[in-house]
Amino acid sequence: MYLPSGVYHETYAVSHAWWQTNFVRAKMALLVAFVLTLPLYVNLYWIGVSNIILYTILSALGVQLLIGYCGQITLGHAAFIAVGAYVTAIGVLFWGLPYPVAAVLGCLLAGLWSVLFGLPSARIKGFYLIMTTMAAQFITVDFIITHYVSRVGGREHYFSLPPGTITIAGWPVDSEIKVYYLASALTILSLAGMANLLRTRVGRAWIAIRDNDIAAETMGVNVVYYKLLAFFAAGVLAGVAGAVWIPSLLFVSPEHFQFSWGLWLVGVILIGGIGSLHGVVFGAIFVTLIPELLRFAVFPLSDVYPALSERFLYVKEAAFGLAIVLFLLYEPRGLAYRWQQTKNYFNLWPFPY
Amino acid sequence: MKRLTVFVLALALSLGVLAGAGGAQEVKLGSLNDLTGPTSDVGKDVALGIREAVQYVNDTGGINGKKIRLYLYDYGYRVPEAITTYKRFRDFDRVVGVLGWGTGDTEALSPTVGRDRVPYLSHSFAAALTDPKKAPYNFVYGTDYSSNARAAMTAWFDEVWMKDPRFREARAKNEKPRVVMFYGFPTPYASAPIKALKDHAALLGFEVGPDQDVSLVALDTKSQVLAAKAFRPHLAWHGNTTMSVAATIKDAHALGLGADHIVNNWGYDENLVRLAGPAAEGVMGIAVVSFYGANVPMMDKVVEYAKKVNPGVPQEARMIRTTQAWAQVLMMAEGMRRADKAGKLTGPGLKEALETLRGWTPGLGLPPVTLSATDHRPGSVVPIYRIKGGKFELVTQVDLKAKWPRQWEGEFFGY
C-alpha cells in the first residue's frame, strides 16, 4: 500500500477506508460520472456491448467468489444463472409478480439451488467437485429446464415476455439505456457488497479455506458451513445476473445457459486474475471487447478480401484459447495484476524503488 | 490537482478515438452465421453460399443499381455475441435487414428486432416465427418445422402406407400404422415440431410409440433403436441434424428395426448418403429447396458462382445448404428491390415489401412464396424427397392447405 508523502492516518476508520486520498476519491467520482453519463456520448451499439460486459461481470462474480476466494472450482455456474433467469421470467409471466419481487425470489432460489449442488463439497474436493458442478449444469439446464420448465404454459421451448411487463415501481424497463442503468446499479451494488463481504469474518474464512482447508479447520473455521455459504452467495450473484438477462432480451431459452457459458466465465476470471474483484471487471471487458474489436478489423478488410470473414474468423476462437494460455504462461495473476503494476509504476515514478 | 488534470486529459483523448464510419450508395445487409460453433457443420456451407449469392446479385444489377454490401459474421452460436453483433449491425453498420441463422439467435432476437423494426430473415424455421402478431419482423423462406413434419408424415402415409404392397396385409386387417420419434429432447430445433407431429399422427390415425432421446452428437444409438424395436414401428421420424440421424439410421439398419424413415430438413442432405451408405437407401425427408447441382432453374448460376467465388472449396463438399443460402439471399434481394422501387428502403419499408410477395420463386426448387401482413408462412407446399441409388428424387409435393384448409387457417398456424 503506497501513500503519497504527507498523508497520515490518525484513526482506524481512516486507515480502513476504501478510498484514502482525494486523488482516489476524485477518480472514483469520475468513474461513477462516466458510468452515469456513458449513454450521452456513445451510440446504442456501445450501450449494447456495455450491457453484455455488465452481464458478464455479474455472471463471473459468483465464479470468482467460488474459485478465486473459496477455492471451490465450478464449471456449472450457468445453471444457477438459468435458475435466476427462469424464476424471474416465470414470476413475471405466470404468477403476476412485480419484476423486483420476482428477481429477488429468483436470486434466493438460485442461491438455495446452488447450496444443493454445493453439498458434495463437504466430502469431496478438486476434480471430483468439478464433476458435481458439471452435474449441476446438466441436471438443471439440459434436464429440468428443457424438459419440464420450458413446457410450462404450453410453450415450445422458451419464454418470451411481452414488452412492457418488466417494470420497477411503475417505471418500465423497456430500452437498452434503461437496462444499462439497471445493470450498472446492480453491478456496482454487487461489487461493493462482495468487496465488503470479503473484509468480514466470512470473507476471511473463505480465503482461509482456499489457502488450506485443514489449517482453516484447526483454527476453528467451520469448513462445511462456510463452503455452503460461499455456494449460497455465488448462487445469489448468479441469480442477479439471470434477473438482468430478462429485461435485456425479454426472452429466455435453455440455449442461453449452455455448459460453454460456464467455461467461458472461468476463462473470464483466468484472464482477469483469480482472487481479484478488479480481475472480474477487466476479464469481462477483455473477453467481450476482443470479438468486437476483431470485427472492426475484419469488416473493412473483407471489402478487399471477402473470404476473410468466412476463413480468418476461426482465428477468433483460437484467439480466446491462446489468450488464456498466454495469460497462464506470462501473466498468471491476470490483468488485475498488470493494472496494479501499472499503477505502481506511475505512483513511484521517477524513482521506482 | 495537476495530476488529476493530466488524468482527465488522458481519458478524454482515449475516448476521442472511438469514432464512426460512413457509406456511399450501397444497401447494407447483415448476416449472422455459425462457422465455429455446434451447428458449423452445415453453417459453413451456408456462409459460403450467402457470399456467392450476394456476389451474383451485385453482378446482375444489384438493388436497382445499388450494390449490396454484406456484413457476414460468425457468432459461434453464443447468444451474447449474436446480440452485440446484431446491435453493431443496427447502430454502426446501419443495415436494412439481417440474414439470421439458428434458434439461438433468431428467437432470442425476435422481440428486439420487432422493437427496432429490422426485418430478420432466418434459417430457423420455428413455427412461432411465422405469426406476425408474435414476431412482426421475422421472416422465413422455407415452410416451418411443424408444417414440414406434418407434410413428411402425410407423404409417407399417402405414398407408402396406402400404396406399398408391403403393407397390404396390415391395411386389410385395418391395422394402425405405428410411428416412433427419434430426436434430441433438449434441442429446441429437434423438439419444436414434436407436438405438431403428434397431433398430426392422431389426425391420420397413427399409433405413437415411446419417444427416443438421441443427442445431436450421438455416435451410438443402439439402446434407443432396441427400445423402439419393441414397439414394432412401421415409421421412424428423425428430428436431429445429419450426423446423429445417420448414426440412428445405420443402427436401425444393423439391428433390423424394419421401419421406414422420414427425416427433418436439417438432417437430410448429401452428407446423410455419405455417412449412412446403403442404410440411407429409401430414406425419405424434407428439403425446402433442391439439392446442390439438381436440374432446376438458377442452379447453373449457383454452381457457376461456387466455382468462381470459392474455387478452393471442392464441388463434392457443396451441399443443399448452399442452395438454401441462395434462396435466403434472393428473397431478401427481391424484397429490397421492391422496397427501393417504392422509395422506402428502410426496415418497415422492407417488411412491407416482403409482405407483397405473391407466388414469387427464384427457381432453385423453392415452392412459390406468398406472404401477407397477417401471415408470414411462405407457403403450404412442402417437397418430400427419397434417396434412391444414392441420389435424391422428388416423391411428392404435399400441399397442406389444399388437404386441410380449415386446420391450415386454425391450429396449423403459428406453432
Short mmCIF file of C-alpha atoms in Angstrom, two decimals, chain B:
data_model
loop_
_atom_site.label_atom_id
_atom_site.label_comp_id
_atom_site.label_asym_id
_atom_site.label_seq_id
_atom_site.Cartn_x
_atom_site.Cartn_y
_atom_site.Cartn_z
CA MET B 1 -4.70 18.86 -8.82
CA LYS B 2 -2.21 18.81 -11.71
CA ARG B 3 -2.17 15.02 -11.63
CA LEU B 4 -5.96 14.92 -11.87
CA THR B 5 -5.90 17.27 -14.86
CA VAL B 6 -3.43 15.05 -16.69
CA PHE B 7 -5.58 12.03 -15.87
CA VAL B 8 -8.73 13.66 -17.23
CA LEU B 9 -6.92 14.75 -20.38
CA ALA B 10 -5.62 11.23 -20.98
CA LEU B 11 -9.15 9.84 -20.54
CA ALA B 12 -10.62 12.38 -22.93
CA LEU B 13 -8.00 11.58 -25.55
CA SER B 14 -8.60 7.85 -25.37
CA LEU B 15 -12.35 8.36 -25.63
CA GLY B 16 -11.93 10.57 -28.69
CA VAL B 17 -10.52 7.60 -30.59
CA LEU B 18 -13.93 5.94 -30.75
CA ALA B 19 -15.43 7.28 -33.95
CA GLY B 20 -17.93 6.06 -36.54
CA ALA B 21 -17.77 5.21 -40.26
CA GLY B 22 -19.70 6.45 -43.30
CA GLY B 23 -21.05 4.87 -46.51
CA ALA B 24 -21.86 5.56 -50.19
CA GLN B 25 -24.70 4.37 -52.48
CA GLU B 26 -24.95 0.90 -51.03
CA VAL B 27 -27.59 -1.29 -49.50
CA LYS B 28 -26.30 -2.76 -46.29
CA LEU B 29 -27.13 -6.28 -45.28
CA GLY B 30 -26.03 -8.06 -42.10
CA SER B 31 -25.67 -11.79 -41.76
CA LEU B 32 -25.22 -13.81 -38.58
CA ASN B 33 -23.66 -17.21 -39.21
CA ASP B 34 -22.16 -20.09 -37.30
CA LEU B 35 -18.77 -21.09 -38.65
CA THR B 36 -17.16 -22.32 -35.45
CA GLY B 37 -19.97 -23.38 -33.10
CA PRO B 38 -22.03 -26.55 -32.66
CA THR B 39 -24.02 -26.01 -35.89
CA SER B 40 -20.99 -25.16 -38.02
CA ASP B 41 -21.16 -28.49 -39.92
CA VAL B 42 -23.96 -27.01 -42.03
CA GLY B 43 -23.27 -23.37 -41.19
CA LYS B 44 -20.05 -23.16 -43.20
CA ASP B 45 -21.73 -24.18 -46.44
CA VAL B 46 -24.48 -21.63 -45.82
CA ALA B 47 -21.97 -18.83 -45.24
CA LEU B 48 -20.16 -19.65 -48.49
CA GLY B 49 -23.48 -19.69 -50.33
CA ILE B 50 -24.51 -16.31 -48.91
CA ARG B 51 -21.30 -14.68 -50.10
CA GLU B 52 -21.70 -16.22 -53.58
CA ALA B 53 -25.36 -15.25 -53.88
CA VAL B 54 -24.65 -11.64 -52.88
CA GLN B 55 -21.89 -11.54 -55.49
CA TYR B 56 -24.40 -12.79 -58.06
CA VAL B 57 -26.97 -10.15 -57.09
CA ASN B 58 -24.32 -7.42 -57.36
CA ASP B 59 -23.11 -8.71 -60.73
CA THR B 60 -26.64 -8.68 -62.15
CA GLY B 61 -27.60 -5.11 -61.35
CA GLY B 62 -27.74 -5.19 -57.55
CA ILE B 63 -30.72 -3.50 -55.93
CA ASN B 64 -31.88 -1.32 -58.84
CA GLY B 65 -28.28 -0.28 -59.46
CA LYS B 66 -27.16 -0.10 -55.83
CA LYS B 67 -24.74 -2.74 -54.67
CA ILE B 68 -25.39 -4.87 -51.62
CA ARG B 69 -22.71 -4.51 -49.00
CA LEU B 70 -22.63 -7.70 -46.96
CA TYR B 71 -21.51 -7.81 -43.34
CA LEU B 72 -21.18 -11.50 -42.58
CA TYR B 73 -20.11 -12.53 -39.12
CA ASP B 74 -19.62 -15.70 -37.17
CA TYR B 75 -21.08 -15.74 -33.66
CA GLY B 76 -20.12 -19.32 -32.78
CA TYR B 77 -23.71 -19.96 -31.60
CA ARG B 78 -23.02 -17.87 -28.48
CA VAL B 79 -26.13 -15.82 -27.80
CA PRO B 80 -24.44 -12.80 -26.15
CA GLU B 81 -22.16 -12.45 -29.15
CA ALA B 82 -25.13 -12.69 -31.51
CA ILE B 83 -26.74 -9.83 -29.59
CA THR B 84 -23.75 -7.50 -29.74
CA THR B 85 -23.21 -8.36 -33.41
CA TYR B 86 -26.84 -7.58 -34.18
CA LYS B 87 -26.54 -4.26 -32.34
CA ARG B 88 -23.42 -3.48 -34.31
CA PHE B 89 -25.37 -4.18 -37.49
CA ARG B 90 -28.17 -1.92 -36.29
CA ASP B 91 -26.29 1.07 -34.88
CA PHE B 92 -22.92 1.00 -36.55
CA ASP B 93 -23.31 -0.53 -39.97
CA ARG B 94 -26.96 0.59 -40.17
CA VAL B 95 -28.14 -2.42 -42.14
CA VAL B 96 -31.59 -2.53 -43.72
CA GLY B 97 -32.18 -6.20 -42.96
CA VAL B 98 -30.48 -9.14 -41.30
CA LEU B 99 -29.99 -12.70 -42.52
CA GLY B 100 -30.23 -14.87 -39.42
CA TRP B 101 -29.15 -18.35 -38.53
CA GLY B 102 -30.43 -20.73 -35.85
CA THR B 103 -32.87 -20.78 -32.99
CA GLY B 104 -30.21 -19.38 -30.65
CA ASP B 105 -30.00 -16.03 -32.36
CA THR B 106 -33.33 -15.81 -34.20
CA GLU B 107 -35.77 -16.45 -31.40
CA ALA B 108 -33.64 -14.63 -28.84
CA LEU B 109 -33.56 -11.54 -31.04
CA SER B 110 -37.19 -11.79 -32.15
CA PRO B 111 -38.59 -9.32 -29.54
CA THR B 112 -35.64 -6.98 -30.17
CA VAL B 113 -35.95 -6.86 -33.97
CA GLY B 114 -39.68 -6.31 -33.56
CA ARG B 115 -38.99 -3.29 -31.38
CA ASP B 116 -36.18 -1.98 -33.61
CA ARG B 117 -38.17 -2.71 -36.79
CA VAL B 118 -35.38 -4.56 -38.57
CA PRO B 119 -36.57 -7.41 -40.86
CA TYR B 120 -34.87 -10.67 -39.93
CA LEU B 121 -34.86 -13.50 -42.48
CA SER B 122 -33.63 -16.67 -40.80
CA HIS B 123 -32.67 -20.27 -41.43
CA SER B 124 -34.50 -21.23 -38.27
CA PHE B 125 -37.99 -22.18 -39.39
CA ALA B 126 -39.65 -22.38 -35.98
CA ALA B 127 -43.40 -22.02 -36.47
CA ALA B 128 -43.69 -19.27 -33.85
CA LEU B 129 -41.70 -17.01 -36.18
CA THR B 130 -44.39 -17.11 -38.84
CA ASP B 131 -47.10 -15.40 -36.79
CA PRO B 132 -46.78 -11.61 -37.33
CA LYS B 133 -48.75 -10.98 -34.15
CA LYS B 134 -45.95 -12.57 -32.12
CA ALA B 135 -42.94 -11.86 -34.37
CA PRO B 136 -43.81 -8.98 -36.74
CA TYR B 137 -40.31 -8.56 -38.21
CA ASN B 138 -39.32 -12.22 -38.52
CA PHE B 139 -39.39 -13.90 -41.91
CA VAL B 140 -38.52 -17.37 -43.16
CA TYR B 141 -38.02 -18.50 -46.76
CA GLY B 142 -39.00 -22.14 -46.24
CA THR B 143 -42.02 -23.81 -44.68
CA ASP B 144 -41.84 -24.01 -40.88
CA TYR B 145 -40.67 -27.06 -38.91
CA SER B 146 -44.16 -28.07 -37.84
CA SER B 147 -45.60 -27.89 -41.37
CA ASN B 148 -42.60 -29.81 -42.67
CA ALA B 149 -43.07 -32.60 -40.15
CA ARG B 150 -46.79 -32.79 -40.90
CA ALA B 151 -46.09 -32.94 -44.63
CA ALA B 152 -43.45 -35.65 -44.30
CA MET B 153 -45.80 -37.81 -42.27
CA THR B 154 -48.61 -37.20 -44.76
CA ALA B 155 -46.36 -38.08 -47.69
CA TRP B 156 -45.35 -41.39 -46.14
CA PHE B 157 -48.97 -42.17 -45.24
CA ASP B 158 -50.29 -41.39 -48.74
CA GLU B 159 -47.44 -42.66 -50.90
CA VAL B 160 -46.12 -45.60 -48.88
CA TRP B 161 -48.63 -46.87 -46.34
CA MET B 162 -51.64 -46.63 -48.67
CA LYS B 163 -49.82 -47.86 -51.81
CA ASP B 164 -46.88 -50.11 -50.94
CA PRO B 165 -47.63 -53.87 -51.26
CA ARG B 166 -45.55 -54.45 -48.09
CA PHE B 167 -48.41 -53.06 -46.06
CA ARG B 168 -51.29 -54.69 -47.96
CA GLU B 169 -51.88 -57.23 -45.25
CA ALA B 170 -51.74 -54.68 -42.46
CA ARG B 171 -54.16 -52.43 -44.31
CA ALA B 172 -56.55 -55.33 -44.92
CA LYS B 173 -56.53 -56.10 -41.20
CA ASN B 174 -57.33 -52.45 -40.52
CA GLU B 175 -54.11 -52.14 -38.53
CA LYS B 176 -53.00 -48.67 -37.47
CA PRO B 177 -49.55 -47.58 -38.70
CA ARG B 178 -47.10 -47.27 -35.81
CA VAL B 179 -44.65 -44.37 -35.62
CA VAL B 180 -41.75 -43.73 -33.27
CA MET B 181 -39.79 -40.47 -32.97
CA PHE B 182 -36.02 -40.08 -32.51
CA TYR B 183 -34.88 -36.58 -31.58
CA GLY B 184 -32.76 -34.66 -29.10
CA PHE B 185 -35.19 -33.72 -26.32
CA PRO B 186 -33.13 -30.75 -25.11
CA THR B 187 -32.56 -29.30 -28.60
CA PRO B 188 -35.11 -26.64 -29.47
CA TYR B 189 -34.83 -27.28 -33.21
CA ALA B 190 -35.45 -31.01 -32.77
CA SER B 191 -38.24 -30.74 -30.23
CA ALA B 192 -40.05 -27.84 -31.93
CA PRO B 193 -42.25 -29.92 -34.30
CA ILE B 194 -42.97 -32.84 -31.96
CA LYS B 195 -46.28 -31.57 -30.63
CA ALA B 196 -47.48 -30.81 -34.17
CA LEU B 197 -46.29 -34.22 -35.29
CA LYS B 198 -48.22 -35.99 -32.53
CA ASP B 199 -51.37 -34.03 -33.31
CA HIS B 200 -50.92 -34.98 -36.92
CA ALA B 201 -50.39 -38.64 -36.03
CA ALA B 202 -53.74 -38.53 -34.25
CA LEU B 203 -55.33 -36.86 -37.29
CA LEU B 204 -54.04 -39.54 -39.67
CA GLY B 205 -54.76 -42.40 -37.26
CA PHE B 206 -51.23 -43.36 -36.25
CA GLU B 207 -50.28 -45.14 -33.07
CA VAL B 208 -47.39 -43.25 -31.44
CA GLY B 209 -44.63 -45.20 -29.70
CA PRO B 210 -42.30 -44.04 -26.92
CA ASP B 211 -40.10 -41.06 -27.92
CA GLN B 212 -36.38 -41.81 -28.06
CA ASP B 213 -33.88 -39.20 -26.92
CA VAL B 214 -30.90 -39.09 -29.29
CA SER B 215 -28.26 -36.45 -28.68
CA LEU B 216 -27.16 -34.27 -31.61
CA VAL B 217 -23.64 -35.65 -31.21
CA ALA B 218 -24.67 -39.30 -30.73
CA LEU B 219 -22.44 -41.89 -32.37
CA ASP B 220 -24.13 -44.95 -30.92
CA THR B 221 -27.90 -45.19 -30.72
CA LYS B 222 -28.37 -48.94 -30.28
CA SER B 223 -30.19 -48.71 -26.96
CA GLN B 224 -32.70 -46.24 -28.40
CA VAL B 225 -33.19 -48.35 -31.53
CA LEU B 226 -33.74 -51.51 -29.46
CA ALA B 227 -36.22 -49.69 -27.21
CA ALA B 228 -38.09 -48.53 -30.33
CA LYS B 229 -37.95 -52.00 -31.85
CA ALA B 230 -40.05 -53.43 -29.03
CA PHE B 231 -42.88 -51.25 -30.39
CA ARG B 232 -42.50 -52.75 -33.93
CA PRO B 233 -42.85 -49.38 -35.71
CA HIS B 234 -43.66 -49.00 -39.40
CA LEU B 235 -42.24 -45.50 -39.49
CA ALA B 236 -39.45 -43.64 -37.69
CA TRP B 237 -39.20 -39.83 -37.50
CA HIS B 238 -35.69 -38.39 -37.18
CA GLY B 239 -35.71 -34.85 -35.87
CA ASN B 240 -31.96 -34.19 -35.45
CA THR B 241 -29.14 -32.97 -37.70
CA THR B 242 -27.27 -35.11 -40.21
CA MET B 243 -24.61 -36.76 -38.03
CA SER B 244 -26.89 -38.26 -35.43
CA VAL B 245 -29.60 -39.08 -38.00
CA ALA B 246 -27.00 -41.07 -39.97
CA ALA B 247 -25.92 -42.90 -36.80
CA THR B 248 -29.52 -43.80 -35.95
CA ILE B 249 -30.36 -44.96 -39.46
CA LYS B 250 -27.24 -47.14 -39.56
CA ASP B 251 -28.05 -48.70 -36.19
CA ALA B 252 -31.68 -49.24 -37.24
CA HIS B 253 -30.40 -50.99 -40.37
CA ALA B 254 -27.96 -53.17 -38.42
CA LEU B 255 -30.46 -54.13 -35.73
CA GLY B 256 -33.31 -54.75 -38.15
CA LEU B 257 -35.72 -52.10 -36.88
CA GLY B 258 -37.78 -52.74 -40.00
CA ALA B 259 -39.28 -49.25 -40.13
CA ASP B 260 -39.24 -46.65 -42.91
CA HIS B 261 -37.52 -43.38 -42.11
CA ILE B 262 -38.58 -39.76 -42.53
CA VAL B 263 -36.05 -37.04 -41.72
CA ASN B 264 -36.32 -33.39 -40.66
CA ASN B 265 -34.79 -30.86 -43.06
CA TRP B 266 -31.52 -30.09 -41.22
CA GLY B 267 -30.81 -33.82 -41.11
CA TYR B 268 -31.45 -34.51 -44.77
CA ASP B 269 -28.58 -33.64 -47.10
CA GLU B 270 -25.76 -35.05 -49.22
CA ASN B 271 -23.78 -35.98 -46.13
CA LEU B 272 -26.51 -38.38 -44.99
CA VAL B 273 -25.84 -40.54 -48.05
CA ARG B 274 -22.10 -40.35 -47.43
CA LEU B 275 -22.37 -41.21 -43.74
CA ALA B 276 -25.13 -43.82 -43.74
CA GLY B 277 -24.19 -45.53 -47.02
CA PRO B 278 -26.54 -48.34 -48.06
CA ALA B 279 -28.64 -47.83 -44.91
CA ALA B 280 -29.75 -44.48 -46.34
CA GLU B 281 -31.43 -46.17 -49.31
CA GLY B 282 -35.15 -45.37 -49.42
CA VAL B 283 -34.98 -42.80 -46.61
CA MET B 284 -37.50 -40.00 -47.12
CA GLY B 285 -37.05 -36.46 -45.98
CA ILE B 286 -37.85 -32.78 -46.28
CA ALA B 287 -35.87 -30.38 -48.43
CA VAL B 288 -37.25 -26.85 -48.75
CA VAL B 289 -35.14 -26.27 -51.89
CA SER B 290 -33.46 -28.55 -54.45
CA PHE B 291 -30.21 -30.33 -53.77
CA TYR B 292 -26.92 -28.84 -54.95
CA GLY B 293 -26.47 -29.34 -58.69
CA ALA B 294 -30.04 -30.55 -59.31
CA ASN B 295 -31.69 -29.82 -62.63
CA VAL B 296 -33.80 -26.77 -61.66
CA PRO B 297 -33.82 -23.13 -62.81
CA MET B 298 -30.98 -20.94 -61.42
CA MET B 299 -28.92 -23.93 -60.29
CA ASP B 300 -26.44 -23.28 -63.11
CA LYS B 301 -25.71 -19.89 -61.53
CA VAL B 302 -25.31 -21.46 -58.09
CA VAL B 303 -22.69 -23.87 -59.43
CA GLU B 304 -21.01 -21.20 -61.56
CA TYR B 305 -20.60 -18.80 -58.63
CA ALA B 306 -19.49 -21.56 -56.28
CA LYS B 307 -16.66 -22.32 -58.68
CA LYS B 308 -15.89 -18.65 -59.30
CA VAL B 309 -16.06 -17.17 -55.79
CA ASN B 310 -14.77 -20.10 -53.76
CA PRO B 311 -12.57 -22.12 -56.13
CA GLY B 312 -10.70 -23.61 -53.17
CA VAL B 313 -13.76 -25.49 -51.89
CA PRO B 314 -14.20 -28.83 -53.72
CA GLN B 315 -17.50 -29.27 -55.56
CA GLU B 316 -18.21 -32.60 -53.81
CA ALA B 317 -18.22 -30.74 -50.49
CA ARG B 318 -21.01 -28.39 -51.56
CA MET B 319 -24.48 -29.28 -50.32
CA ILE B 320 -28.13 -28.32 -50.37
CA ARG B 321 -27.18 -25.73 -47.71
CA THR B 322 -25.66 -23.61 -50.49
CA THR B 323 -28.98 -23.65 -52.32
CA GLN B 324 -30.76 -22.67 -49.11
CA ALA B 325 -28.40 -19.72 -48.69
CA TRP B 326 -29.21 -18.62 -52.24
CA ALA B 327 -32.94 -18.83 -51.57
CA GLN B 328 -32.47 -16.70 -48.46
CA VAL B 329 -30.36 -14.04 -50.20
CA LEU B 330 -32.53 -13.88 -53.34
CA MET B 331 -35.69 -13.45 -51.28
CA MET B 332 -34.06 -10.65 -49.30
CA ALA B 333 -32.82 -9.03 -52.54
CA GLU B 334 -36.29 -9.24 -54.07
CA GLY B 335 -37.76 -7.54 -51.00
CA MET B 336 -35.10 -4.84 -51.18
CA ARG B 337 -35.77 -4.21 -54.88
CA ARG B 338 -39.48 -3.77 -54.21
CA ALA B 339 -38.85 -1.55 -51.21
CA ASP B 340 -36.39 0.55 -53.20
CA LYS B 341 -38.88 0.95 -56.05
CA ALA B 342 -41.44 2.21 -53.55
CA GLY B 343 -38.79 4.63 -52.28
CA LYS B 344 -38.78 3.12 -48.81
CA LEU B 345 -35.58 1.14 -48.42
CA THR B 346 -35.86 1.08 -44.61
CA GLY B 347 -36.73 -1.59 -42.06
CA PRO B 348 -40.51 -1.03 -42.13
CA GLY B 349 -40.41 -0.45 -45.90
CA LEU B 350 -38.60 -3.74 -46.42
CA LYS B 351 -41.10 -5.54 -44.21
CA GLU B 352 -43.99 -4.15 -46.26
CA ALA B 353 -42.20 -5.05 -49.49
CA LEU B 354 -41.64 -8.64 -48.37
CA GLU B 355 -45.31 -8.85 -47.49
CA THR B 356 -46.20 -8.08 -51.12
CA LEU B 357 -44.62 -11.33 -52.36
CA ARG B 358 -47.34 -13.35 -54.11
CA GLY B 359 -46.39 -16.70 -55.61
CA TRP B 360 -42.80 -15.49 -56.02
CA THR B 361 -40.00 -18.02 -56.54
CA PRO B 362 -36.37 -17.58 -57.56
CA GLY B 363 -36.20 -21.10 -59.03
CA LEU B 364 -33.87 -23.38 -57.05
CA GLY B 365 -36.79 -25.73 -56.44
CA LEU B 366 -38.22 -23.37 -53.81
CA PRO B 367 -42.03 -23.65 -53.77
CA PRO B 368 -43.76 -20.29 -54.51
CA VAL B 369 -43.60 -17.83 -51.62
CA THR B 370 -46.70 -15.86 -50.66
CA LEU B 371 -46.61 -13.56 -47.66
CA SER B 372 -49.10 -11.14 -46.17
CA ALA B 373 -49.24 -8.74 -43.26
CA THR B 374 -51.16 -11.27 -41.21
CA ASP B 375 -49.39 -14.48 -42.20
CA HIS B 376 -45.64 -14.92 -42.64
CA ARG B 377 -45.82 -18.59 -43.61
CA PRO B 378 -44.17 -18.63 -47.03
CA GLY B 379 -46.48 -21.30 -48.40
CA SER B 380 -48.22 -24.57 -47.79
CA VAL B 381 -46.36 -26.76 -50.28
CA VAL B 382 -43.60 -28.99 -48.89
CA PRO B 383 -41.42 -31.03 -51.27
CA ILE B 384 -40.64 -34.53 -49.97
CA TYR B 385 -37.65 -36.43 -51.39
CA ARG B 386 -36.43 -40.03 -51.27
CA ILE B 387 -32.91 -41.43 -51.57
CA LYS B 388 -32.64 -43.85 -54.46
CA GLY B 389 -29.31 -45.24 -55.64
CA GLY B 390 -27.51 -42.61 -53.57
CA LYS B 391 -29.40 -39.79 -55.34
CA PHE B 392 -32.31 -37.68 -54.20
CA GLU B 393 -35.55 -37.89 -56.12
CA LEU B 394 -38.72 -35.90 -55.57
CA VAL B 395 -41.53 -38.12 -54.23
CA THR B 396 -44.34 -35.63 -53.96
CA GLN B 397 -45.16 -32.07 -53.06
CA VAL B 398 -47.58 -32.10 -50.15
CA ASP B 399 -49.97 -29.14 -50.14
CA LEU B 400 -51.19 -28.89 -46.56
CA LYS B 401 -53.58 -26.01 -47.29
CA ALA B 402 -55.31 -27.94 -50.08
CA LYS B 403 -55.64 -31.05 -47.91
CA TRP B 404 -56.71 -29.41 -44.66
CA PRO B 405 -57.94 -25.85 -45.44
CA ARG B 406 -59.69 -25.41 -42.08
CA GLN B 407 -56.73 -26.55 -39.96
CA TRP B 408 -54.32 -24.53 -42.12
CA GLU B 409 -56.02 -21.32 -41.03
CA GLY B 410 -56.60 -22.58 -37.50
CA GLU B 411 -54.43 -24.89 -35.44
CA PHE B 412 -51.62 -25.25 -38.01
CA PHE B 413 -50.88 -21.51 -37.74
CA GLY B 414 -48.13 -20.31 -35.51
CA TYR B 415 -46.84 -23.39 -33.71
#
